[in-house]
């Protein structure tokens, strides 16, 4: 009986001593709340031409379902069909005058900067819709099969009237609006986005210039 009492007292003492120590053990820290994302990727642009496009985007949560974003995109070729037809007509005119074949090729390199907002469903898989405003800068490059880059001389001789570019400038910048839709996927700190954007740039006097893009991007959530 004395041995049993002694054993019980020792057990009680050990349990009582261990409880404060357990209470002081550090608990696993919970994952910090997600505040936004940074992604970059590429895809294709559609409209006047089908060409490659690249871009980066950063977004920040503004509420349970609202995100603000800023995006920069590069477009390899946004030359409209009318401008491409003008290259063919210019080659024909020169060939008639010089009795020598000419072969012009061109592209409009584009850079777009936009800012806007998205409504995205919460969770690991996040479908979203949104829209924004910004600006589109276009710079035309014209080459000839044998002469190489003839952008400046072509612009001075034939101009760029009738399309998105101003014949008096090497490049032009137009205001732009966009609508966006897609889905984001979060796995830990990885962020994957598959998105579509419809964009419309406004001419000063000649209506609008429409194109769209499809991109796949990847990055981090922070």
PDB file of C-alpha atoms in Angstrom:
ATOM      1  CA  UNK A   1       0.000   0.000   0.000  1.00  0.00           C
ATOM      2  CA  UNK A   2       2.789   2.556   0.797  1.00  0.00           C
ATOM      3  CA  UNK A   3       4.381   1.672  -2.563  1.00  0.00           C
ATOM      4  CA  UNK A   4       1.091   2.280  -4.410  1.00  0.00           C
ATOM      5  CA  UNK A   5       0.630   5.641  -2.698  1.00  0.00           C
ATOM      6  CA  UNK A   6       4.194   6.642  -3.514  1.00  0.00           C
ATOM      7  CA  UNK A   7       3.761   5.665  -7.180  1.00  0.00           C
ATOM      8  CA  UNK A   8       0.506   7.641  -7.449  1.00  0.00           C
ATOM      9  CA  UNK A   9       2.138  10.714  -5.937  1.00  0.00           C
ATOM     10  CA  UNK A  10       5.049  10.519  -8.401  1.00  0.00           C
ATOM     11  CA  UNK A  11       2.693  10.196 -11.396  1.00  0.00           C
ATOM     12  CA  UNK A  12       0.630  13.166 -10.221  1.00  0.00           C
ATOM     13  CA  UNK A  13       3.779  15.212  -9.754  1.00  0.00           C
ATOM     14  CA  UNK A  14       5.061  14.348 -13.261  1.00  0.00           C
ATOM     15  CA  UNK A  15       1.719  15.202 -14.943  1.00  0.00           C
ATOM     16  CA  UNK A  16       1.425  18.462 -12.989  1.00  0.00           C
ATOM     17  CA  UNK A  17       4.966  19.446 -13.907  1.00  0.00           C
ATOM     18  CA  UNK A  18       4.511  18.593 -17.596  1.00  0.00           C
ATOM     19  CA  UNK A  19       1.333  20.666 -18.147  1.00  0.00           C
ATOM     20  CA  UNK A  20       2.995  24.116 -17.904  1.00  0.00           C
ATOM     21  CA  UNK A  21       5.788  22.916 -20.199  1.00  0.00           C
ATOM     22  CA  UNK A  22       3.279  21.696 -22.790  1.00  0.00           C
ATOM     23  CA  UNK A  23       1.423  24.986 -22.573  1.00  0.00           C
ATOM     24  CA  UNK A  24       4.677  26.796 -23.437  1.00  0.00           C
ATOM     25  CA  UNK A  25       5.448  24.659 -26.531  1.00  0.00           C
ATOM     26  CA  UNK A  26       5.225  26.810 -29.729  1.00  0.00           C
ATOM     27  CA  UNK A  27       2.222  26.004 -31.919  1.00  0.00           C
ATOM     28  CA  UNK A  28       2.565  25.714 -35.686  1.00  0.00           C
ATOM     29  CA  UNK A  29       2.107  29.140 -37.284  1.00  0.00           C
ATOM     30  CA  UNK A  30      -0.837  29.422 -39.627  1.00  0.00           C
ATOM     31  CA  UNK A  31      -0.126  30.317 -43.239  1.00  0.00           C
ATOM     32  CA  UNK A  32      -0.185  34.085 -43.844  1.00  0.00           C
ATOM     33  CA  UNK A  33      -3.266  35.411 -45.582  1.00  0.00           C
ATOM     34  CA  UNK A  34      -2.919  35.793 -49.355  1.00  0.00           C
ATOM     35  CA  UNK A  35      -2.743  39.452 -50.392  1.00  0.00           C
ATOM     36  CA  UNK A  36      -2.114  39.235 -54.132  1.00  0.00           C
ATOM     37  CA  UNK A  37      -0.215  37.637 -57.007  1.00  0.00           C
ATOM     38  CA  UNK A  38       2.517  38.261 -59.581  1.00  0.00           C
ATOM     39  CA  UNK A  39       2.379  36.312 -62.863  1.00  0.00           C
ATOM     40  CA  UNK A  40       3.936  36.318 -66.313  1.00  0.00           C
ATOM     41  CA  UNK A  41       3.271  34.300 -69.460  1.00  0.00           C
ATOM     42  CA  UNK A  42       2.489  34.245 -73.129  1.00  0.00           C
ATOM     43  CA  UNK A  43      -0.016  33.252 -75.745  1.00  0.00           C
ATOM     44  CA  UNK A  44      -1.539  34.562 -78.946  1.00  0.00           C
ATOM     45  CA  UNK A  45      -3.288  37.726 -80.074  1.00  0.00           C
ATOM     46  CA  UNK A  46      -6.177  37.669 -82.539  1.00  0.00           C
ATOM     47  CA  UNK A  47      -7.778  40.348 -84.653  1.00  0.00           C
ATOM     48  CA  UNK A  48      -6.000  41.903 -87.619  1.00  0.00           C
ATOM     49  CA  UNK A  49      -3.355  39.155 -87.360  1.00  0.00           C
ATOM     50  CA  UNK A  50      -2.669  36.079 -85.267  1.00  0.00           C
ATOM     51  CA  UNK A  51       0.677  36.574 -83.551  1.00  0.00           C
ATOM     52  CA  UNK A  52       2.513  35.944 -80.304  1.00  0.00           C
ATOM     53  CA  UNK A  53       1.986  38.002 -77.160  1.00  0.00           C
ATOM     54  CA  UNK A  54       3.712  38.186 -73.785  1.00  0.00           C
ATOM     55  CA  UNK A  55       2.845  39.937 -70.567  1.00  0.00           C
ATOM     56  CA  UNK A  56       3.146  40.370 -66.811  1.00  0.00           C
ATOM     57  CA  UNK A  57       0.465  41.193 -64.272  1.00  0.00           C
ATOM     58  CA  UNK A  58       0.321  42.025 -60.591  1.00  0.00           C
ATOM     59  CA  UNK A  59      -2.867  41.935 -58.559  1.00  0.00           C
ATOM     60  CA  UNK A  60      -3.965  42.708 -55.024  1.00  0.00           C
ATOM     61  CA  UNK A  61      -7.039  41.626 -53.069  1.00  0.00           C
ATOM     62  CA  UNK A  62      -9.461  44.431 -52.275  1.00  0.00           C
ATOM     63  CA  UNK A  63     -12.049  42.271 -50.534  1.00  0.00           C
ATOM     64  CA  UNK A  64     -13.370  38.692 -50.401  1.00  0.00           C
ATOM     65  CA  UNK A  65     -14.040  38.559 -54.171  1.00  0.00           C
ATOM     66  CA  UNK A  66     -12.584  41.808 -55.588  1.00  0.00           C
ATOM     67  CA  UNK A  67      -9.059  42.118 -57.002  1.00  0.00           C
ATOM     68  CA  UNK A  68      -7.299  45.170 -58.425  1.00  0.00           C
ATOM     69  CA  UNK A  69      -4.687  44.543 -61.134  1.00  0.00           C
ATOM     70  CA  UNK A  70      -2.085  46.246 -63.297  1.00  0.00           C
ATOM     71  CA  UNK A  71      -0.929  44.522 -66.513  1.00  0.00           C
ATOM     72  CA  UNK A  72       1.677  45.118 -69.208  1.00  0.00           C
ATOM     73  CA  UNK A  73       1.490  43.247 -72.545  1.00  0.00           C
ATOM     74  CA  UNK A  74       3.658  43.054 -75.654  1.00  0.00           C
ATOM     75  CA  UNK A  75       2.177  42.143 -79.059  1.00  0.00           C
ATOM     76  CA  UNK A  76       4.388  40.997 -81.905  1.00  0.00           C
ATOM     77  CA  UNK A  77       2.050  42.108 -84.727  1.00  0.00           C
ATOM     78  CA  UNK A  78      -1.205  44.077 -84.690  1.00  0.00           C
ATOM     79  CA  UNK A  79      -1.033  45.477 -88.226  1.00  0.00           C
ATOM     80  CA  UNK A  80      -4.547  45.890 -89.674  1.00  0.00           C
ATOM     81  CA  UNK A  81      -5.511  44.351 -93.010  1.00  0.00           C
ATOM     82  CA  UNK A  82      -5.859  47.770 -94.646  1.00  0.00           C
ATOM     83  CA  UNK A  83      -2.254  48.656 -93.844  1.00  0.00           C
ATOM     84  CA  UNK A  84      -1.065  45.294 -95.154  1.00  0.00           C
ATOM     85  CA  UNK A  85      -2.967  45.902 -98.391  1.00  0.00           C
ATOM     86  CA  UNK A  86      -1.274  49.298 -98.686  1.00  0.00           C
ATOM     87  CA  UNK A  87       2.110  47.572 -98.643  1.00  0.00           C
ATOM     88  CA  UNK A  88       1.069  45.482-101.639  1.00  0.00           C
ATOM     89  CA  UNK A  89      -0.255  48.545-103.492  1.00  0.00           C
ATOM     90  CA  UNK A  90       2.939  50.468-102.811  1.00  0.00           C
ATOM     91  CA  UNK A  91       5.012  47.597-104.209  1.00  0.00           C
ATOM     92  CA  UNK A  92       2.872  47.505-107.342  1.00  0.00           C
ATOM     93  CA  UNK A  93       3.206  51.263-107.869  1.00  0.00           C
ATOM     94  CA  UNK A  94       6.976  51.149-107.512  1.00  0.00           C
ATOM     95  CA  UNK A  95       7.226  48.166-109.817  1.00  0.00           C
ATOM     96  CA  UNK A  96       5.237  50.039-112.476  1.00  0.00           C
ATOM     97  CA  UNK A  97       7.544  53.049-112.167  1.00  0.00           C
ATOM     98  CA  UNK A  98      10.890  51.274-111.948  1.00  0.00           C
ATOM     99  CA  UNK A  99      10.140  48.073-113.872  1.00  0.00           C
ATOM    100  CA  UNK A 100      11.720  46.277-110.924  1.00  0.00           C
ATOM    101  CA  UNK A 101       9.874  43.930-108.512  1.00  0.00           C
ATOM    102  CA  UNK A 102       9.380  45.182-104.946  1.00  0.00           C
ATOM    103  CA  UNK A 103       8.311  43.105-101.945  1.00  0.00           C
ATOM    104  CA  UNK A 104       7.299  44.923 -98.755  1.00  0.00           C
ATOM    105  CA  UNK A 105       6.487  43.289 -95.431  1.00  0.00           C
ATOM    106  CA  UNK A 106       5.416  44.962 -92.227  1.00  0.00           C
ATOM    107  CA  UNK A 107       4.183  44.537 -88.692  1.00  0.00           C
ATOM    108  CA  UNK A 108       2.866  46.767 -85.933  1.00  0.00           C
ATOM    109  CA  UNK A 109       4.546  46.008 -82.629  1.00  0.00           C
ATOM    110  CA  UNK A 110       2.250  46.813 -79.746  1.00  0.00           C
ATOM    111  CA  UNK A 111       2.704  47.540 -76.063  1.00  0.00           C
ATOM    112  CA  UNK A 112      -0.291  47.887 -73.764  1.00  0.00           C
ATOM    113  CA  UNK A 113      -0.589  49.075 -70.190  1.00  0.00           C
ATOM    114  CA  UNK A 114      -3.890  48.573 -68.365  1.00  0.00           C
ATOM    115  CA  UNK A 115      -5.269  48.813 -64.842  1.00  0.00           C
ATOM    116  CA  UNK A 116      -8.590  47.488 -63.642  1.00  0.00           C
ATOM    117  CA  UNK A 117     -10.495  45.169 -61.340  1.00  0.00           C
ATOM    118  CA  UNK A 118     -11.676  41.550 -61.316  1.00  0.00           C
ATOM    119  CA  UNK A 119     -14.433  39.725 -59.488  1.00  0.00           C
ATOM    120  CA  UNK A 120     -13.055  36.271 -58.605  1.00  0.00           C
ATOM    121  CA  UNK A 121     -14.755  33.469 -56.696  1.00  0.00           C
ATOM    122  CA  UNK A 122     -12.855  32.479 -53.533  1.00  0.00           C
ATOM    123  CA  UNK A 123     -11.188  29.082 -53.259  1.00  0.00           C
ATOM    124  CA  UNK A 124      -8.395  27.119 -54.893  1.00  0.00           C
ATOM    125  CA  UNK A 125      -9.982  27.379 -58.361  1.00  0.00           C
ATOM    126  CA  UNK A 126     -11.086  30.938 -59.077  1.00  0.00           C
ATOM    127  CA  UNK A 127     -13.137  31.828 -62.163  1.00  0.00           C
ATOM    128  CA  UNK A 128     -13.148  35.577 -62.729  1.00  0.00           C
ATOM    129  CA  UNK A 129     -14.468  38.397 -64.897  1.00  0.00           C
ATOM    130  CA  UNK A 130     -13.266  41.963 -64.986  1.00  0.00           C
ATOM    131  CA  UNK A 131     -12.299  44.992 -66.979  1.00  0.00           C
ATOM    132  CA  UNK A 132      -9.912  47.906 -67.142  1.00  0.00           C
ATOM    133  CA  UNK A 133      -8.619  50.953 -68.982  1.00  0.00           C
ATOM    134  CA  UNK A 134      -5.203  51.904 -70.282  1.00  0.00           C
ATOM    135  CA  UNK A 135      -3.231  52.781 -73.386  1.00  0.00           C
ATOM    136  CA  UNK A 136      -1.916  50.998 -76.472  1.00  0.00           C
ATOM    137  CA  UNK A 137       1.303  52.049 -78.202  1.00  0.00           C
ATOM    138  CA  UNK A 138       1.951  50.876 -81.760  1.00  0.00           C
ATOM    139  CA  UNK A 139       5.182  51.120 -83.733  1.00  0.00           C
ATOM    140  CA  UNK A 140       5.304  50.081 -87.387  1.00  0.00           C
ATOM    141  CA  UNK A 141       8.269  48.253 -88.942  1.00  0.00           C
ATOM    142  CA  UNK A 142       8.441  47.934 -92.737  1.00  0.00           C
ATOM    143  CA  UNK A 143      11.027  45.830 -94.554  1.00  0.00           C
ATOM    144  CA  UNK A 144      11.793  45.146 -98.195  1.00  0.00           C
ATOM    145  CA  UNK A 145      13.112  41.796 -99.359  1.00  0.00           C
ATOM    146  CA  UNK A 146      16.416  43.165-100.680  1.00  0.00           C
ATOM    147  CA  UNK A 147      16.791  46.504 -98.869  1.00  0.00           C
ATOM    148  CA  UNK A 148      15.980  45.409 -95.330  1.00  0.00           C
ATOM    149  CA  UNK A 149      14.423  47.920 -92.939  1.00  0.00           C
ATOM    150  CA  UNK A 150      12.859  50.786 -94.928  1.00  0.00           C
ATOM    151  CA  UNK A 151      10.441  52.050 -92.270  1.00  0.00           C
ATOM    152  CA  UNK A 152      11.398  55.732 -92.354  1.00  0.00           C
ATOM    153  CA  UNK A 153      11.651  56.060 -96.120  1.00  0.00           C
ATOM    154  CA  UNK A 154       8.389  54.169 -96.650  1.00  0.00           C
ATOM    155  CA  UNK A 155       6.573  56.363 -94.129  1.00  0.00           C
ATOM    156  CA  UNK A 156       7.926  59.528 -95.768  1.00  0.00           C
ATOM    157  CA  UNK A 157       7.009  58.360 -99.271  1.00  0.00           C
ATOM    158  CA  UNK A 158       3.652  56.658 -98.756  1.00  0.00           C
ATOM    159  CA  UNK A 159       2.519  57.682 -95.279  1.00  0.00           C
ATOM    160  CA  UNK A 160       0.153  55.638 -93.129  1.00  0.00           C
ATOM    161  CA  UNK A 161      -3.157  57.388 -93.716  1.00  0.00           C
ATOM    162  CA  UNK A 162      -6.311  55.333 -93.423  1.00  0.00           C
ATOM    163  CA  UNK A 163      -5.224  53.061 -90.595  1.00  0.00           C
ATOM    164  CA  UNK A 164      -4.394  53.192 -86.888  1.00  0.00           C
ATOM    165  CA  UNK A 165      -1.032  54.987 -87.251  1.00  0.00           C
ATOM    166  CA  UNK A 166      -0.407  58.674 -87.838  1.00  0.00           C
ATOM    167  CA  UNK A 167       1.767  59.201 -90.931  1.00  0.00           C
ATOM    168  CA  UNK A 168       3.637  62.046 -89.215  1.00  0.00           C
ATOM    169  CA  UNK A 169       4.875  59.890 -86.328  1.00  0.00           C
ATOM    170  CA  UNK A 170       7.034  56.789 -85.981  1.00  0.00           C
ATOM    171  CA  UNK A 171       4.636  55.408 -83.356  1.00  0.00           C
ATOM    172  CA  UNK A 172       1.261  56.266 -81.896  1.00  0.00           C
ATOM    173  CA  UNK A 173      -0.473  55.812 -78.542  1.00  0.00           C
ATOM    174  CA  UNK A 174      -4.235  55.391 -78.198  1.00  0.00           C
ATOM    175  CA  UNK A 175      -6.551  55.091 -75.166  1.00  0.00           C
ATOM    176  CA  UNK A 176      -7.875  51.580 -74.669  1.00  0.00           C
ATOM    177  CA  UNK A 177     -10.456  49.599 -72.685  1.00  0.00           C
ATOM    178  CA  UNK A 178     -10.534  45.857 -72.038  1.00  0.00           C
ATOM    179  CA  UNK A 179     -12.776  43.083 -70.763  1.00  0.00           C
ATOM    180  CA  UNK A 180     -11.224  40.033 -69.106  1.00  0.00           C
ATOM    181  CA  UNK A 181     -12.379  36.525 -68.241  1.00  0.00           C
ATOM    182  CA  UNK A 182     -10.544  33.412 -67.123  1.00  0.00           C
ATOM    183  CA  UNK A 183      -9.704  31.148 -64.238  1.00  0.00           C
ATOM    184  CA  UNK A 184      -6.948  31.244 -61.644  1.00  0.00           C
ATOM    185  CA  UNK A 185      -5.580  28.181 -59.833  1.00  0.00           C
ATOM    186  CA  UNK A 186      -3.671  28.380 -56.541  1.00  0.00           C
ATOM    187  CA  UNK A 187      -1.495  25.497 -55.294  1.00  0.00           C
ATOM    188  CA  UNK A 188       0.417  26.576 -52.199  1.00  0.00           C
ATOM    189  CA  UNK A 189       2.319  29.672 -53.285  1.00  0.00           C
ATOM    190  CA  UNK A 190       2.075  28.827 -56.994  1.00  0.00           C
ATOM    191  CA  UNK A 191      -0.447  30.760 -59.079  1.00  0.00           C
ATOM    192  CA  UNK A 192      -1.602  29.647 -62.546  1.00  0.00           C
ATOM    193  CA  UNK A 193      -3.861  31.781 -64.736  1.00  0.00           C
ATOM    194  CA  UNK A 194      -5.593  30.979 -68.032  1.00  0.00           C
ATOM    195  CA  UNK A 195      -7.231  34.104 -69.377  1.00  0.00           C
ATOM    196  CA  UNK A 196      -8.871  35.833 -72.323  1.00  0.00           C
ATOM    197  CA  UNK A 197      -8.976  39.573 -72.956  1.00  0.00           C
ATOM    198  CA  UNK A 198     -10.965  41.572 -75.482  1.00  0.00           C
ATOM    199  CA  UNK A 199      -9.439  44.982 -76.144  1.00  0.00           C
ATOM    200  CA  UNK A 200     -10.598  48.083 -78.001  1.00  0.00           C
ATOM    201  CA  UNK A 201      -8.338  51.035 -78.793  1.00  0.00           C
ATOM    202  CA  UNK A 202      -9.894  54.335 -79.831  1.00  0.00           C
ATOM    203  CA  UNK A 203      -8.740  56.389 -82.822  1.00  0.00           C
ATOM    204  CA  UNK A 204      -8.780  60.143 -82.722  1.00  0.00           C
ATOM    205  CA  UNK A 205     -11.124  60.434 -85.724  1.00  0.00           C
ATOM    206  CA  UNK A 206     -11.598  57.002 -87.271  1.00  0.00           C
ATOM    207  CA  UNK A 207     -13.606  54.814 -84.934  1.00  0.00           C
ATOM    208  CA  UNK A 208     -12.083  51.911 -83.036  1.00  0.00           C
ATOM    209  CA  UNK A 209      -9.454  49.213 -83.346  1.00  0.00           C
ATOM    210  CA  UNK A 210     -10.389  45.826 -81.843  1.00  0.00           C
ATOM    211  CA  UNK A 211      -8.299  42.777 -81.007  1.00  0.00           C
ATOM    212  CA  UNK A 212      -8.148  40.043 -78.379  1.00  0.00           C
ATOM    213  CA  UNK A 213      -5.628  37.759 -76.733  1.00  0.00           C
ATOM    214  CA  UNK A 214      -5.436  34.381 -75.033  1.00  0.00           C
ATOM    215  CA  UNK A 215      -2.662  33.833 -72.481  1.00  0.00           C
ATOM    216  CA  UNK A 216      -1.414  31.209 -70.042  1.00  0.00           C
ATOM    217  CA  UNK A 217       0.559  32.666 -67.128  1.00  0.00           C
ATOM    218  CA  UNK A 218       2.255  31.374 -64.005  1.00  0.00           C
ATOM    219  CA  UNK A 219       3.753  33.004 -60.950  1.00  0.00           C
ATOM    220  CA  UNK A 220       3.415  33.352 -57.195  1.00  0.00           C
ATOM    221  CA  UNK A 221       0.725  34.246 -54.694  1.00  0.00           C
ATOM    222  CA  UNK A 222       1.898  36.410 -51.825  1.00  0.00           C
TER     223      UNK A 222
END
